[in-house]
Amino acid sequence: MKPPQKMGPSEALVETLAANGVTHVFGIVGSAFMDALDIFPAAGIRFVPVAHEQGAIHMADGYARASGRHGVCIAQNGPGVTNFVTGVAAAYWAHSPVVFITPETGSMTMGLGGFQETEQLPIFSRITKYQGHVNNAQRMAEIAARCFDRAMLELGPAQLNIPRDFFYGEIQAAIAAPLRIVQGAGDAAALERAATLLAGASFPVIVAGGGVINAAATAEAIGLAELLGAAVCNSYLHNDSFPASHALAAGPLGYQGSKAAMKLLAQADVVLALGTRLGPFGTLPQHGLDYWPKHAQVIQIDSDARMLGLVKPIAVGIHGDARAAAAALSGLLAGRPLAGAASRAARLERIAAEKSAWEAELSAWTHERDPYSLEVAAGSKHMHPREMLRALEQALPGEAMVSTDIGNICSVANSYLRFDKPRSMFAAMSFGNCGYAFPVICGAKLAAPTRPAFAYVGDGAWGISLNELLTCARERIGVTVVVFNNEQWGAEKKNHVDFYSRRYQGVNLVNPSWAGVARAFGCEGLTVERLADIEPAVRTAARAQSDGKTTVLEMMVTQELGDPFRRDALSKPVRYLEKYRNYV
Ligand SMILES: Cc1ncc(C[n+]2csc(CCOP(=O)(O)OP(=O)(O)O)c2C)c(N)n1
Ligand SMILES: [Mg+2]
C-alpha cells in the first residue's frame, strides 16, 4: 500500500477503481457523483451512459461474466439506485463480481425527507455479498477497496453506499492494492475420500457447473474426465462449462436440456458435482425423465461451503476451488487402479450412442407436437421455433458469446447452444428476469470486443429491454439481437394452455415492426421470414458488429410452444364460489 496522502474523497474513490483495473463504469449521469465522474477520463475510465439504470447493472453483470473482472455501475441517489434492484438480484444469482456504487442523500439531511431520499442499504441487504457504507469521507478508499475485494472473494454483488456530501473535502487516504485470496483444493481427507469413491466407480459422471468457469478449470476438468473416462454434463444454463466438441461432453442438464446428458447421468453410481450448487430447478425431471440418480454417491465441490449438501444429499463435500480440487483429484487418482477401467470402452461407446441418438432426435424434432402447437402452426406461414433455433445454431460464428433471456423459445434454445470456450453463455440465471439478455450482451461485448456477441430475446422481454438500443447507437456498441417474434408472452401463455383451458389474459402481443424500430433507433434491423435467410442475416449482422453497429434480427416464428417452465409449480385450478364455477 502506498503511504497515505492528501486527496479529495472523489479522488480516493477513482484511484481505488483504477487500482482494481476498472476501465468501464455503466450508469446514468447524476449530480450526486459528478465530482468523481469529472475525473474518470484522467483515470482511464470510460463512463458508459445507458438508457435505464437496470441496463447499467445488467451491463456490469455481462461485463463481469465475459471477463472475470469486476463489472461496475453507478446511479443517482434515490430513483437511480432503486432502478438497480432487479439487476442486482440477477447478478447475485449469476455469481457476478459486480460493484454497484450508490450515492445516497446527504448525511446532514438523511431522515428529513428531502429530495431523492430512501434508505439504500436495506433494499439490497438480501441480494448482495457485501454492503460497504462510507460513514465518514476519510474512509472512502478503505471501504471502496473492501467492496472490490469482497465482490471477488464471494463472487457476487457488493454495494458501495456513499452519502453524497462525502465526495467532497480533504482527506488523507492510502490506496490499497487489491486483496485477492486464492482458495485451495480443500480438505485433504475429503479429497482422499472423494478419490476413493471415484476409483471405485463403475459409471462415474461429472456435472460441471459455473464454478468450473469462474475458476478457469476447463483444462483440469478435461484432465479428470479423461482419466476417469467419465461423461461430463453441463449444469443448467452453463453450457460453456465443458467444451461441447469433446468426446466426453454429454450436454446440458435441466429445462430443455440434453436427453443424452440426462440418460447418462441416470446411470451414474458416483457423481462428481464440480463447481455447482446443484440448484433445485436445474435438476428437475425433464422430457419425462426423472434422471437424478438417487442412489449414486455424490461428491460435491464448491467454493461456497454453504452450498455443500444444500439441495442434494452428498457423500463427500469439498470446500474448495474447482480448478485446484480437480487437479488434486487427478493427482490422487493417477496410477490408482480404477474400477471403471474395465468398462471404459463400453462407457465411451454408450456416451457416443446417447449423443448421436439425441442429435438425431433434435434434427427430426422440427416442430412441437402437442395439440395447441399443431393447431397454431397449421395456419401459419412462419418458421417453426425449433427449426429456426437449429438454423441459428449452425449459423453462429465460432467463439460467439450468446446471452439468453427468459421465455419459451429462449428456453428451448438450451438444446441448441454449444460452446467450446468458457465465458460464452450468459443466460438469465436463477433470478429469471425477462429483459436480462440484451443489456448483458452489451456489457459482455465491451469486455470482449473481438468476440461475436448475440442476445436471444423473446418479443415480450424485448419490450422490457429494447431501450438500450439507444446506448448501442450512441456508444457504438455492436451486438446482434435475435428477437423471436411470436406475438405473445409465450412461456406464460403455455400455462394458460395447459392449466387454464386457454383462457388468455395479457399474453397476446401486438408488435410494431421490430426491425423498423431498430432502424428508428439508429441501429440495423432485418425481418427474417425464412430458414434459408438466417445464415446470411447472421453473417451480415456479425460483420456489422466490428463497425460498432447493432442489428436486430426479427425472427418471424409460429406461436407453437415447447414444454412449460414450471410444470412443477402449477396445479389445475379448483374453485369453490359459484361466481367462479366456470373458471376451471
Ligand atoms: C421481469 C419479468 N416479468 C415477468 C416474468 C414472467 N415471465 C416469464 S416468461 C414470460 C414470457 C416471455 O415472453 P417472451 O419474451 O415473448 O418469450 P416467449 O415465451 O414468447 O418465447 C414472462 C412474462 C419474468 N420472468 N420476468
Ligand atoms: Mg414471445
PDB file of N, CA and C in Angstrom, residues 75-167:
ATOM      1  N   ALA A  75     -25.210   5.184  -9.986  1.00  0.00           N
ATOM      2  CA  ALA A  75     -26.501   5.818 -10.279  1.00  0.00           C
ATOM      3  C   ALA A  75     -26.757   6.974  -9.312  1.00  0.00           C
ATOM      4  N   GLN A  76     -27.702   7.794  -9.690  1.00  0.00           N
ATOM      5  CA  GLN A  76     -28.132   8.896  -8.831  1.00  0.00           C
ATOM      6  C   GLN A  76     -28.834   8.347  -7.588  1.00  0.00           C
ATOM      7  N   ASN A  77     -28.616   9.017  -6.441  1.00  0.00           N
ATOM      8  CA  ASN A  77     -29.287   8.561  -5.217  1.00  0.00           C
ATOM      9  C   ASN A  77     -30.798   8.524  -5.400  1.00  0.00           C
ATOM     10  N   GLY A  78     -31.457   7.653  -4.681  1.00  0.00           N
ATOM     11  CA  GLY A  78     -32.919   7.522  -4.776  1.00  0.00           C
ATOM     12  C   GLY A  78     -33.340   6.745  -6.012  1.00  0.00           C
ATOM     13  N   PRO A  79     -34.033   7.405  -6.964  1.00  0.00           N
ATOM     14  CA  PRO A  79     -34.626   6.665  -8.083  1.00  0.00           C
ATOM     15  C   PRO A  79     -33.614   5.960  -8.971  1.00  0.00           C
ATOM     16  N   GLY A  80     -32.452   6.542  -9.171  1.00  0.00           N
ATOM     17  CA  GLY A  80     -31.432   5.866  -9.987  1.00  0.00           C
ATOM     18  C   GLY A  80     -31.011   4.577  -9.318  1.00  0.00           C
ATOM     19  N   VAL A  81     -30.855   4.652  -8.016  1.00  0.00           N
ATOM     20  CA  VAL A  81     -30.392   3.492  -7.251  1.00  0.00           C
ATOM     21  C   VAL A  81     -31.475   2.406  -7.172  1.00  0.00           C
ATOM     22  N   THR A  82     -32.725   2.829  -6.953  1.00  0.00           N
ATOM     23  CA  THR A  82     -33.765   1.796  -6.872  1.00  0.00           C
ATOM     24  C   THR A  82     -33.946   1.096  -8.228  1.00  0.00           C
ATOM     25  N   ASN A  83     -33.622   1.777  -9.318  1.00  0.00           N
ATOM     26  CA  ASN A  83     -33.686   1.124 -10.629  1.00  0.00           C
ATOM     27  C   ASN A  83     -32.680  -0.024 -10.759  1.00  0.00           C
ATOM     28  N   PHE A  84     -31.738  -0.103  -9.856  1.00  0.00           N
ATOM     29  CA  PHE A  84     -30.735  -1.176  -9.884  1.00  0.00           C
ATOM     30  C   PHE A  84     -31.271  -2.522  -9.356  1.00  0.00           C
ATOM     31  N   VAL A  85     -32.371  -2.492  -8.607  1.00  0.00           N
ATOM     32  CA  VAL A  85     -32.700  -3.644  -7.762  1.00  0.00           C
ATOM     33  C   VAL A  85     -32.761  -4.968  -8.527  1.00  0.00           C
ATOM     34  N   THR A  86     -33.534  -5.004  -9.614  1.00  0.00           N
ATOM     35  CA  THR A  86     -33.695  -6.267 -10.353  1.00  0.00           C
ATOM     36  C   THR A  86     -32.347  -6.774 -10.867  1.00  0.00           C
ATOM     37  N   GLY A  87     -31.554  -5.851 -11.369  1.00  0.00           N
ATOM     38  CA  GLY A  87     -30.256  -6.256 -11.930  1.00  0.00           C
ATOM     39  C   GLY A  87     -29.302  -6.765 -10.859  1.00  0.00           C
ATOM     40  N   VAL A  88     -29.378  -6.199  -9.668  1.00  0.00           N
ATOM     41  CA  VAL A  88     -28.510  -6.683  -8.583  1.00  0.00           C
ATOM     42  C   VAL A  88     -28.928  -8.110  -8.199  1.00  0.00           C
ATOM     43  N   ALA A  89     -30.238  -8.330  -8.119  1.00  0.00           N
ATOM     44  CA  ALA A  89     -30.714  -9.679  -7.784  1.00  0.00           C
ATOM     45  C   ALA A  89     -30.281 -10.678  -8.858  1.00  0.00           C
ATOM     46  N   ALA A  90     -30.343 -10.252 -10.113  1.00  0.00           N
ATOM     47  CA  ALA A  90     -29.930 -11.147 -11.204  1.00  0.00           C
ATOM     48  C   ALA A  90     -28.434 -11.450 -11.110  1.00  0.00           C
ATOM     49  N   ALA A  91     -27.635 -10.415 -10.826  1.00  0.00           N
ATOM     50  CA  ALA A  91     -26.176 -10.609 -10.721  1.00  0.00           C
ATOM     51  C   ALA A  91     -25.827 -11.496  -9.522  1.00  0.00           C
ATOM     52  N   TYR A  92     -26.625 -11.373  -8.479  1.00  0.00           N
ATOM     53  CA  TYR A  92     -26.407 -12.201  -7.285  1.00  0.00           C
ATOM     54  C   TYR A  92     -26.504 -13.682  -7.652  1.00  0.00           C
ATOM     55  N   TRP A  93     -27.553 -14.020  -8.415  1.00  0.00           N
ATOM     56  CA  TRP A  93     -27.755 -15.430  -8.766  1.00  0.00           C
ATOM     57  C   TRP A  93     -26.900 -15.875  -9.940  1.00  0.00           C
ATOM     58  N   ALA A  94     -26.277 -14.909 -10.616  1.00  0.00           N
ATOM     59  CA  ALA A  94     -25.326 -15.266 -11.684  1.00  0.00           C
ATOM     60  C   ALA A  94     -23.896 -15.321 -11.141  1.00  0.00           C
ATOM     61  N   HIS A  95     -23.738 -15.077  -9.830  1.00  0.00           N
ATOM     62  CA  HIS A  95     -22.419 -15.088  -9.185  1.00  0.00           C
ATOM     63  C   HIS A  95     -21.456 -14.119  -9.852  1.00  0.00           C
ATOM     64  N   SER A  96     -21.947 -12.926 -10.128  1.00  0.00           N
ATOM     65  CA  SER A  96     -21.129 -11.932 -10.826  1.00  0.00           C
ATOM     66  C   SER A  96     -20.474 -10.966  -9.853  1.00  0.00           C
ATOM     67  N   PRO A  97     -19.162 -10.779 -10.003  1.00  0.00           N
ATOM     68  CA  PRO A  97     -18.478  -9.816  -9.123  1.00  0.00           C
ATOM     69  C   PRO A  97     -18.728  -8.384  -9.572  1.00  0.00           C
ATOM     70  N   VAL A  98     -19.905  -7.896  -9.244  1.00  0.00           N
ATOM     71  CA  VAL A  98     -20.304  -6.552  -9.635  1.00  0.00           C
ATOM     72  C   VAL A  98     -20.151  -5.622  -8.430  1.00  0.00           C
ATOM     73  N   VAL A  99     -19.600  -4.456  -8.656  1.00  0.00           N
ATOM     74  CA  VAL A  99     -19.602  -3.421  -7.611  1.00  0.00           C
ATOM     75  C   VAL A  99     -20.543  -2.325  -8.088  1.00  0.00           C
ATOM     76  N   PHE A 100     -21.627  -2.136  -7.345  1.00  0.00           N
ATOM     77  CA  PHE A 100     -22.545  -1.062  -7.739  1.00  0.00           C
ATOM     78  C   PHE A 100     -22.454   0.055  -6.708  1.00  0.00           C
ATOM     79  N   ILE A 101     -22.220   1.239  -7.252  1.00  0.00           N
ATOM     80  CA  ILE A 101     -21.951   2.396  -6.394  1.00  0.00           C
ATOM     81  C   ILE A 101     -23.235   3.196  -6.253  1.00  0.00           C
ATOM     82  N   THR A 102     -23.614   3.414  -5.010  1.00  0.00           N
ATOM     83  CA  THR A 102     -24.899   4.056  -4.743  1.00  0.00           C
ATOM     84  C   THR A 102     -24.710   5.308  -3.896  1.00  0.00           C
ATOM     85  N   PRO A 103     -24.506   6.449  -4.551  1.00  0.00           N
ATOM     86  CA  PRO A 103     -24.506   7.690  -3.786  1.00  0.00           C
ATOM     87  C   PRO A 103     -25.850   7.828  -3.074  1.00  0.00           C
ATOM     88  N   GLU A 104     -25.807   8.369  -1.874  1.00  0.00           N
ATOM     89  CA  GLU A 104     -27.024   8.448  -1.045  1.00  0.00           C
ATOM     90  C   GLU A 104     -27.312   9.922  -0.766  1.00  0.00           C
ATOM     91  N   THR A 105     -28.518  10.179  -0.295  1.00  0.00           N
ATOM     92  CA  THR A 105     -28.836  11.562   0.078  1.00  0.00           C
ATOM     93  C   THR A 105     -27.819  12.045   1.132  1.00  0.00           C
ATOM     94  N   GLY A 106     -27.627  13.341   1.233  1.00  0.00           N
ATOM     95  CA  GLY A 106     -26.574  13.877   2.097  1.00  0.00           C
ATOM     96  C   GLY A 106     -26.709  13.487   3.562  1.00  0.00           C
ATOM     97  N   SER A 107     -25.589  13.322   4.224  1.00  0.00           N
ATOM     98  CA  SER A 107     -25.618  12.844   5.615  1.00  0.00           C
ATOM     99  C   SER A 107     -26.301  13.849   6.544  1.00  0.00           C
ATOM    100  N   MET A 108     -26.284  15.130   6.186  1.00  0.00           N
ATOM    101  CA  MET A 108     -26.859  16.134   7.077  1.00  0.00           C
ATOM    102  C   MET A 108     -28.371  16.282   6.919  1.00  0.00           C
ATOM    103  N   THR A 109     -28.924  15.662   5.864  1.00  0.00           N
ATOM    104  CA  THR A 109     -30.386  15.760   5.713  1.00  0.00           C
ATOM    105  C   THR A 109     -31.060  14.395   5.753  1.00  0.00           C
ATOM    106  N   MET A 110     -30.263  13.345   5.850  1.00  0.00           N
ATOM    107  CA  MET A 110     -30.824  11.999   5.881  1.00  0.00           C
ATOM    108  C   MET A 110     -31.873  11.911   6.995  1.00  0.00           C
ATOM    109  N   GLY A 111     -33.049  11.391   6.656  1.00  0.00           N
ATOM    110  CA  GLY A 111     -34.108  11.246   7.659  1.00  0.00           C
ATOM    111  C   GLY A 111     -35.086  12.408   7.661  1.00  0.00           C
ATOM    112  N   LEU A 112     -34.763  13.469   6.960  1.00  0.00           N
ATOM    113  CA  LEU A 112     -35.656  14.635   6.952  1.00  0.00           C
ATOM    114  C   LEU A 112     -36.625  14.608   5.777  1.00  0.00           C
ATOM    115  N   GLY A 113     -36.489  13.602   4.938  1.00  0.00           N
ATOM    116  CA  GLY A 113     -37.395  13.517   3.794  1.00  0.00           C
ATOM    117  C   GLY A 113     -37.125  14.616   2.783  1.00  0.00           C
ATOM    118  N   GLY A 114     -35.885  14.778   2.434  1.00  0.00           N
ATOM    119  CA  GLY A 114     -35.515  15.773   1.430  1.00  0.00           C
ATOM    120  C   GLY A 114     -35.807  15.245   0.042  1.00  0.00           C
ATOM    121  N   PHE A 115     -34.842  15.409  -0.839  1.00  0.00           N
ATOM    122  CA  PHE A 115     -35.034  15.039  -2.241  1.00  0.00           C
ATOM    123  C   PHE A 115     -34.310  13.723  -2.535  1.00  0.00           C
ATOM    124  N   GLN A 116     -34.964  12.839  -3.241  1.00  0.00           N
ATOM    125  CA  GLN A 116     -34.352  11.582  -3.697  1.00  0.00           C
ATOM    126  C   GLN A 116     -33.758  10.795  -2.531  1.00  0.00           C
ATOM    127  N   GLU A 117     -34.576  10.667  -1.493  1.00  0.00           N
ATOM    128  CA  GLU A 117     -34.098  10.002  -0.302  1.00  0.00           C
ATOM    129  C   GLU A 117     -34.819   8.677  -0.094  1.00  0.00           C
ATOM    130  N   THR A 118     -34.051   7.657   0.112  1.00  0.00           N
ATOM    131  CA  THR A 118     -34.608   6.395   0.599  1.00  0.00           C
ATOM    132  C   THR A 118     -33.462   5.657   1.278  1.00  0.00           C
ATOM    133  N   GLU A 119     -33.791   4.787   2.172  1.00  0.00           N
ATOM    134  CA  GLU A 119     -32.714   4.038   2.830  1.00  0.00           C
ATOM    135  C   GLU A 119     -32.167   3.018   1.848  1.00  0.00           C
ATOM    136  N   GLN A 120     -30.953   3.155   1.449  1.00  0.00           N
ATOM    137  CA  GLN A 120     -30.430   2.387   0.323  1.00  0.00           C
ATOM    138  C   GLN A 120     -29.756   1.079   0.724  1.00  0.00           C
ATOM    139  N   LEU A 121     -29.540   0.894   2.004  1.00  0.00           N
ATOM    140  CA  LEU A 121     -28.902  -0.377   2.401  1.00  0.00           C
ATOM    141  C   LEU A 121     -29.917  -1.512   2.592  1.00  0.00           C
ATOM    142  N   PRO A 122     -31.042  -1.266   3.288  1.00  0.00           N
ATOM    143  CA  PRO A 122     -31.982  -2.386   3.481  1.00  0.00           C
ATOM    144  C   PRO A 122     -32.488  -2.968   2.162  1.00  0.00           C
ATOM    145  N   ILE A 123     -32.692  -2.103   1.173  1.00  0.00           N
ATOM    146  CA  ILE A 123     -33.246  -2.557  -0.113  1.00  0.00           C
ATOM    147  C   ILE A 123     -32.399  -3.680  -0.715  1.00  0.00           C
ATOM    148  N   PHE A 124     -31.093  -3.578  -0.546  1.00  0.00           N
ATOM    149  CA  PHE A 124     -30.197  -4.537  -1.205  1.00  0.00           C
ATOM    150  C   PHE A 124     -29.649  -5.595  -0.252  1.00  0.00           C
ATOM    151  N   SER A 125     -30.148  -5.575   0.988  1.00  0.00           N
ATOM    152  CA  SER A 125     -29.458  -6.368   2.007  1.00  0.00           C
ATOM    153  C   SER A 125     -29.468  -7.869   1.711  1.00  0.00           C
ATOM    154  N   ARG A 126     -30.488  -8.377   1.000  1.00  0.00           N
ATOM    155  CA  ARG A 126     -30.556  -9.818   0.788  1.00  0.00           C
ATOM    156  C   ARG A 126     -30.062 -10.240  -0.592  1.00  0.00           C
ATOM    157  N   ILE A 127     -29.568  -9.281  -1.367  1.00  0.00           N
ATOM    158  CA  ILE A 127     -29.122  -9.632  -2.720  1.00  0.00           C
ATOM    159  C   ILE A 127     -27.694  -9.163  -2.977  1.00  0.00           C
ATOM    160  N   THR A 128     -26.962  -8.983  -1.891  1.00  0.00           N
ATOM    161  CA  THR A 128     -25.554  -8.584  -2.018  1.00  0.00           C
ATOM    162  C   THR A 128     -24.702  -9.527  -1.182  1.00  0.00           C
ATOM    163  N   LYS A 129     -23.452  -9.645  -1.571  1.00  0.00           N
ATOM    164  CA  LYS A 129     -22.500 -10.401  -0.755  1.00  0.00           C
ATOM    165  C   LYS A 129     -21.873  -9.490   0.293  1.00  0.00           C
ATOM    166  N   TYR A 130     -21.866  -8.188  -0.015  1.00  0.00           N
ATOM    167  CA  TYR A 130     -21.266  -7.237   0.917  1.00  0.00           C
ATOM    168  C   TYR A 130     -21.849  -5.859   0.676  1.00  0.00           C
ATOM    169  N   GLN A 131     -22.066  -5.123   1.760  1.00  0.00           N
ATOM    170  CA  GLN A 131     -22.517  -3.739   1.642  1.00  0.00           C
ATOM    171  C   GLN A 131     -21.544  -2.846   2.383  1.00  0.00           C
ATOM    172  N   GLY A 132     -20.858  -1.998   1.636  1.00  0.00           N
ATOM    173  CA  GLY A 132     -19.949  -1.053   2.273  1.00  0.00           C
ATOM    174  C   GLY A 132     -20.621   0.304   2.355  1.00  0.00           C
ATOM    175  N   HIS A 133     -20.638   0.881   3.552  1.00  0.00           N
ATOM    176  CA  HIS A 133     -21.234   2.215   3.709  1.00  0.00           C
ATOM    177  C   HIS A 133     -20.135   3.172   4.153  1.00  0.00           C
ATOM    178  N   VAL A 134     -19.923   4.178   3.377  1.00  0.00           N
ATOM    179  CA  VAL A 134     -18.908   5.173   3.738  1.00  0.00           C
ATOM    180  C   VAL A 134     -19.518   6.087   4.805  1.00  0.00           C
ATOM    181  N   ASN A 135     -19.166   5.842   6.045  1.00  0.00           N
ATOM    182  CA  ASN A 135     -19.788   6.615   7.136  1.00  0.00           C
ATOM    183  C   ASN A 135     -18.992   7.859   7.490  1.00  0.00           C
ATOM    184  N   ASN A 136     -17.860   8.015   6.793  1.00  0.00           N
ATOM    185  CA  ASN A 136     -17.040   9.198   7.011  1.00  0.00           C
ATOM    186  C   ASN A 136     -16.164   9.333   5.766  1.00  0.00           C
ATOM    187  N   ALA A 137     -16.074  10.538   5.235  1.00  0.00           N
ATOM    188  CA  ALA A 137     -15.324  10.727   3.981  1.00  0.00           C
ATOM    189  C   ALA A 137     -13.893  10.211   4.086  1.00  0.00           C
ATOM    190  N   GLN A 138     -13.342  10.251   5.282  1.00  0.00           N
ATOM    191  CA  GLN A 138     -11.956   9.776   5.477  1.00  0.00           C
ATOM    192  C   GLN A 138     -11.808   8.304   5.105  1.00  0.00           C
ATOM    193  N   ARG A 139     -12.917   7.556   5.122  1.00  0.00           N
ATOM    194  CA  ARG A 139     -12.827   6.108   4.903  1.00  0.00           C
ATOM    195  C   ARG A 139     -13.159   5.698   3.468  1.00  0.00           C
ATOM    196  N   MET A 140     -13.272   6.672   2.562  1.00  0.00           N
ATOM    197  CA  MET A 140     -13.696   6.375   1.197  1.00  0.00           C
ATOM    198  C   MET A 140     -12.835   5.274   0.549  1.00  0.00           C
ATOM    199  N   ALA A 141     -11.536   5.435   0.565  1.00  0.00           N
ATOM    200  CA  ALA A 141     -10.669   4.480  -0.142  1.00  0.00           C
ATOM    201  C   ALA A 141     -10.738   3.099   0.511  1.00  0.00           C
ATOM    202  N   GLU A 142     -10.717   3.110   1.841  1.00  0.00           N
ATOM    203  CA  GLU A 142     -10.735   1.827   2.575  1.00  0.00           C
ATOM    204  C   GLU A 142     -11.997   1.023   2.242  1.00  0.00           C
ATOM    205  N   ILE A 143     -13.141   1.687   2.299  1.00  0.00           N
ATOM    206  CA  ILE A 143     -14.408   0.951   2.126  1.00  0.00           C
ATOM    207  C   ILE A 143     -14.644   0.601   0.661  1.00  0.00           C
ATOM    208  N   ALA A 144     -14.242   1.506  -0.220  1.00  0.00           N
ATOM    209  CA  ALA A 144     -14.371   1.195  -1.654  1.00  0.00           C
ATOM    210  C   ALA A 144     -13.523  -0.040  -1.991  1.00  0.00           C
ATOM    211  N   ALA A 145     -12.318  -0.074  -1.471  1.00  0.00           N
ATOM    212  CA  ALA A 145     -11.427  -1.216  -1.757  1.00  0.00           C
ATOM    213  C   ALA A 145     -12.033  -2.513  -1.231  1.00  0.00           C
ATOM    214  N   ARG A 146     -12.648  -2.436  -0.063  1.00  0.00           N
ATOM    215  CA  ARG A 146     -13.235  -3.648   0.511  1.00  0.00           C
ATOM    216  C   ARG A 146     -14.369  -4.175  -0.379  1.00  0.00           C
ATOM    217  N   CYS A 147     -15.131  -3.260  -0.960  1.00  0.00           N
ATOM    218  CA  CYS A 147     -16.209  -3.701  -1.866  1.00  0.00           C
ATOM    219  C   CYS A 147     -15.625  -4.500  -3.037  1.00  0.00           C
ATOM    220  N   PHE A 148     -14.546  -4.003  -3.597  1.00  0.00           N
ATOM    221  CA  PHE A 148     -13.932  -4.730  -4.724  1.00  0.00           C
ATOM    222  C   PHE A 148     -13.386  -6.082  -4.265  1.00  0.00           C
ATOM    223  N   ASP A 149     -12.767  -6.092  -3.093  1.00  0.00           N
ATOM    224  CA  ASP A 149     -12.203  -7.351  -2.589  1.00  0.00           C
ATOM    225  C   ASP A 149     -13.300  -8.375  -2.319  1.00  0.00           C
ATOM    226  N   ARG A 150     -14.384  -7.924  -1.691  1.00  0.00           N
ATOM    227  CA  ARG A 150     -15.438  -8.870  -1.305  1.00  0.00           C
ATOM    228  C   ARG A 150     -16.221  -9.373  -2.518  1.00  0.00           C
ATOM    229  N   ALA A 151     -16.423  -8.504  -3.503  1.00  0.00           N
ATOM    230  CA  ALA A 151     -17.153  -8.939  -4.703  1.00  0.00           C
ATOM    231  C   ALA A 151     -16.406 -10.099  -5.351  1.00  0.00           C
ATOM    232  N   MET A 152     -15.092 -10.003  -5.364  1.00  0.00           N
ATOM    233  CA  MET A 152     -14.293 -11.058  -5.983  1.00  0.00           C
ATOM    234  C   MET A 152     -14.175 -12.279  -5.070  1.00  0.00           C
ATOM    235  N   LEU A 153     -14.002 -12.025  -3.782  1.00  0.00           N
ATOM    236  CA  LEU A 153     -13.851 -13.133  -2.829  1.00  0.00           C
ATOM    237  C   LEU A 153     -15.093 -14.013  -2.814  1.00  0.00           C
ATOM    238  N   GLU A 154     -16.262 -13.379  -2.800  1.00  0.00           N
ATOM    239  CA  GLU A 154     -17.509 -14.140  -2.673  1.00  0.00           C
ATOM    240  C   GLU A 154     -18.258 -14.264  -3.989  1.00  0.00           C
ATOM    241  N   LEU A 155     -17.690 -13.738  -5.052  1.00  0.00           N
ATOM    242  CA  LEU A 155     -18.301 -13.775  -6.380  1.00  0.00           C
ATOM    243  C   LEU A 155     -19.775 -13.378  -6.363  1.00  0.00           C
ATOM    244  N   GLY A 156     -19.988 -12.121  -6.143  1.00  0.00           N
ATOM    245  CA  GLY A 156     -21.351 -11.606  -6.150  1.00  0.00           C
ATOM    246  C   GLY A 156     -21.317 -10.100  -5.992  1.00  0.00           C
ATOM    247  N   PRO A 157     -22.493  -9.488  -6.049  1.00  0.00           N
ATOM    248  CA  PRO A 157     -22.541  -8.028  -6.000  1.00  0.00           C
ATOM    249  C   PRO A 157     -22.120  -7.465  -4.638  1.00  0.00           C
ATOM    250  N   ALA A 158     -21.367  -6.384  -4.702  1.00  0.00           N
ATOM    251  CA  ALA A 158     -21.047  -5.612  -3.499  1.00  0.00           C
ATOM    252  C   ALA A 158     -21.538  -4.190  -3.730  1.00  0.00           C
ATOM    253  N   GLN A 159     -22.170  -3.647  -2.700  1.00  0.00           N
ATOM    254  CA  GLN A 159     -22.704  -2.283  -2.792  1.00  0.00           C
ATOM    255  C   GLN A 159     -21.749  -1.319  -2.110  1.00  0.00           C
ATOM    256  N   LEU A 160     -21.487  -0.211  -2.774  1.00  0.00           N
ATOM    257  CA  LEU A 160     -20.689   0.845  -2.159  1.00  0.00           C
ATOM    258  C   LEU A 160     -21.596   2.060  -2.002  1.00  0.00           C
ATOM    259  N   ASN A 161     -22.030   2.317  -0.782  1.00  0.00           N
ATOM    260  CA  ASN A 161     -23.019   3.362  -0.494  1.00  0.00           C
ATOM    261  C   ASN A 161     -22.311   4.599   0.061  1.00  0.00           C
ATOM    262  N   ILE A 162     -22.548   5.732  -0.576  1.00  0.00           N
ATOM    263  CA  ILE A 162     -21.775   6.930  -0.234  1.00  0.00           C
ATOM    264  C   ILE A 162     -22.698   8.142  -0.066  1.00  0.00           C
ATOM    265  N   PRO A 163     -22.906   8.629   1.144  1.00  0.00           N
ATOM    266  CA  PRO A 163     -23.651   9.888   1.288  1.00  0.00           C
ATOM    267  C   PRO A 163     -23.018  10.963   0.398  1.00  0.00           C
ATOM    268  N   ARG A 164     -23.845  11.672  -0.325  1.00  0.00           N
ATOM    269  CA  ARG A 164     -23.301  12.468  -1.418  1.00  0.00           C
ATOM    270  C   ARG A 164     -22.398  13.602  -0.963  1.00  0.00           C
ATOM    271  N   ASP A 165     -22.537  14.069   0.254  1.00  0.00           N
ATOM    272  CA  ASP A 165     -21.619  15.123   0.716  1.00  0.00           C
ATOM    273  C   ASP A 165     -20.218  14.573   0.986  1.00  0.00           C
ATOM    274  N   PHE A 166     -20.108  13.248   1.077  1.00  0.00           N
ATOM    275  CA  PHE A 166     -18.790  12.678   1.369  1.00  0.00           C
ATOM    276  C   PHE A 166     -17.889  12.571   0.136  1.00  0.00           C
ATOM    277  N   PHE A 167     -18.383  13.022  -1.014  1.00  0.00           N
ATOM    278  CA  PHE A 167     -17.497  13.087  -2.185  1.00  0.00           C
ATOM    279  C   PHE A 167     -16.558  14.302  -2.088  1.00  0.00           C
TER     280      PHE A 167
END
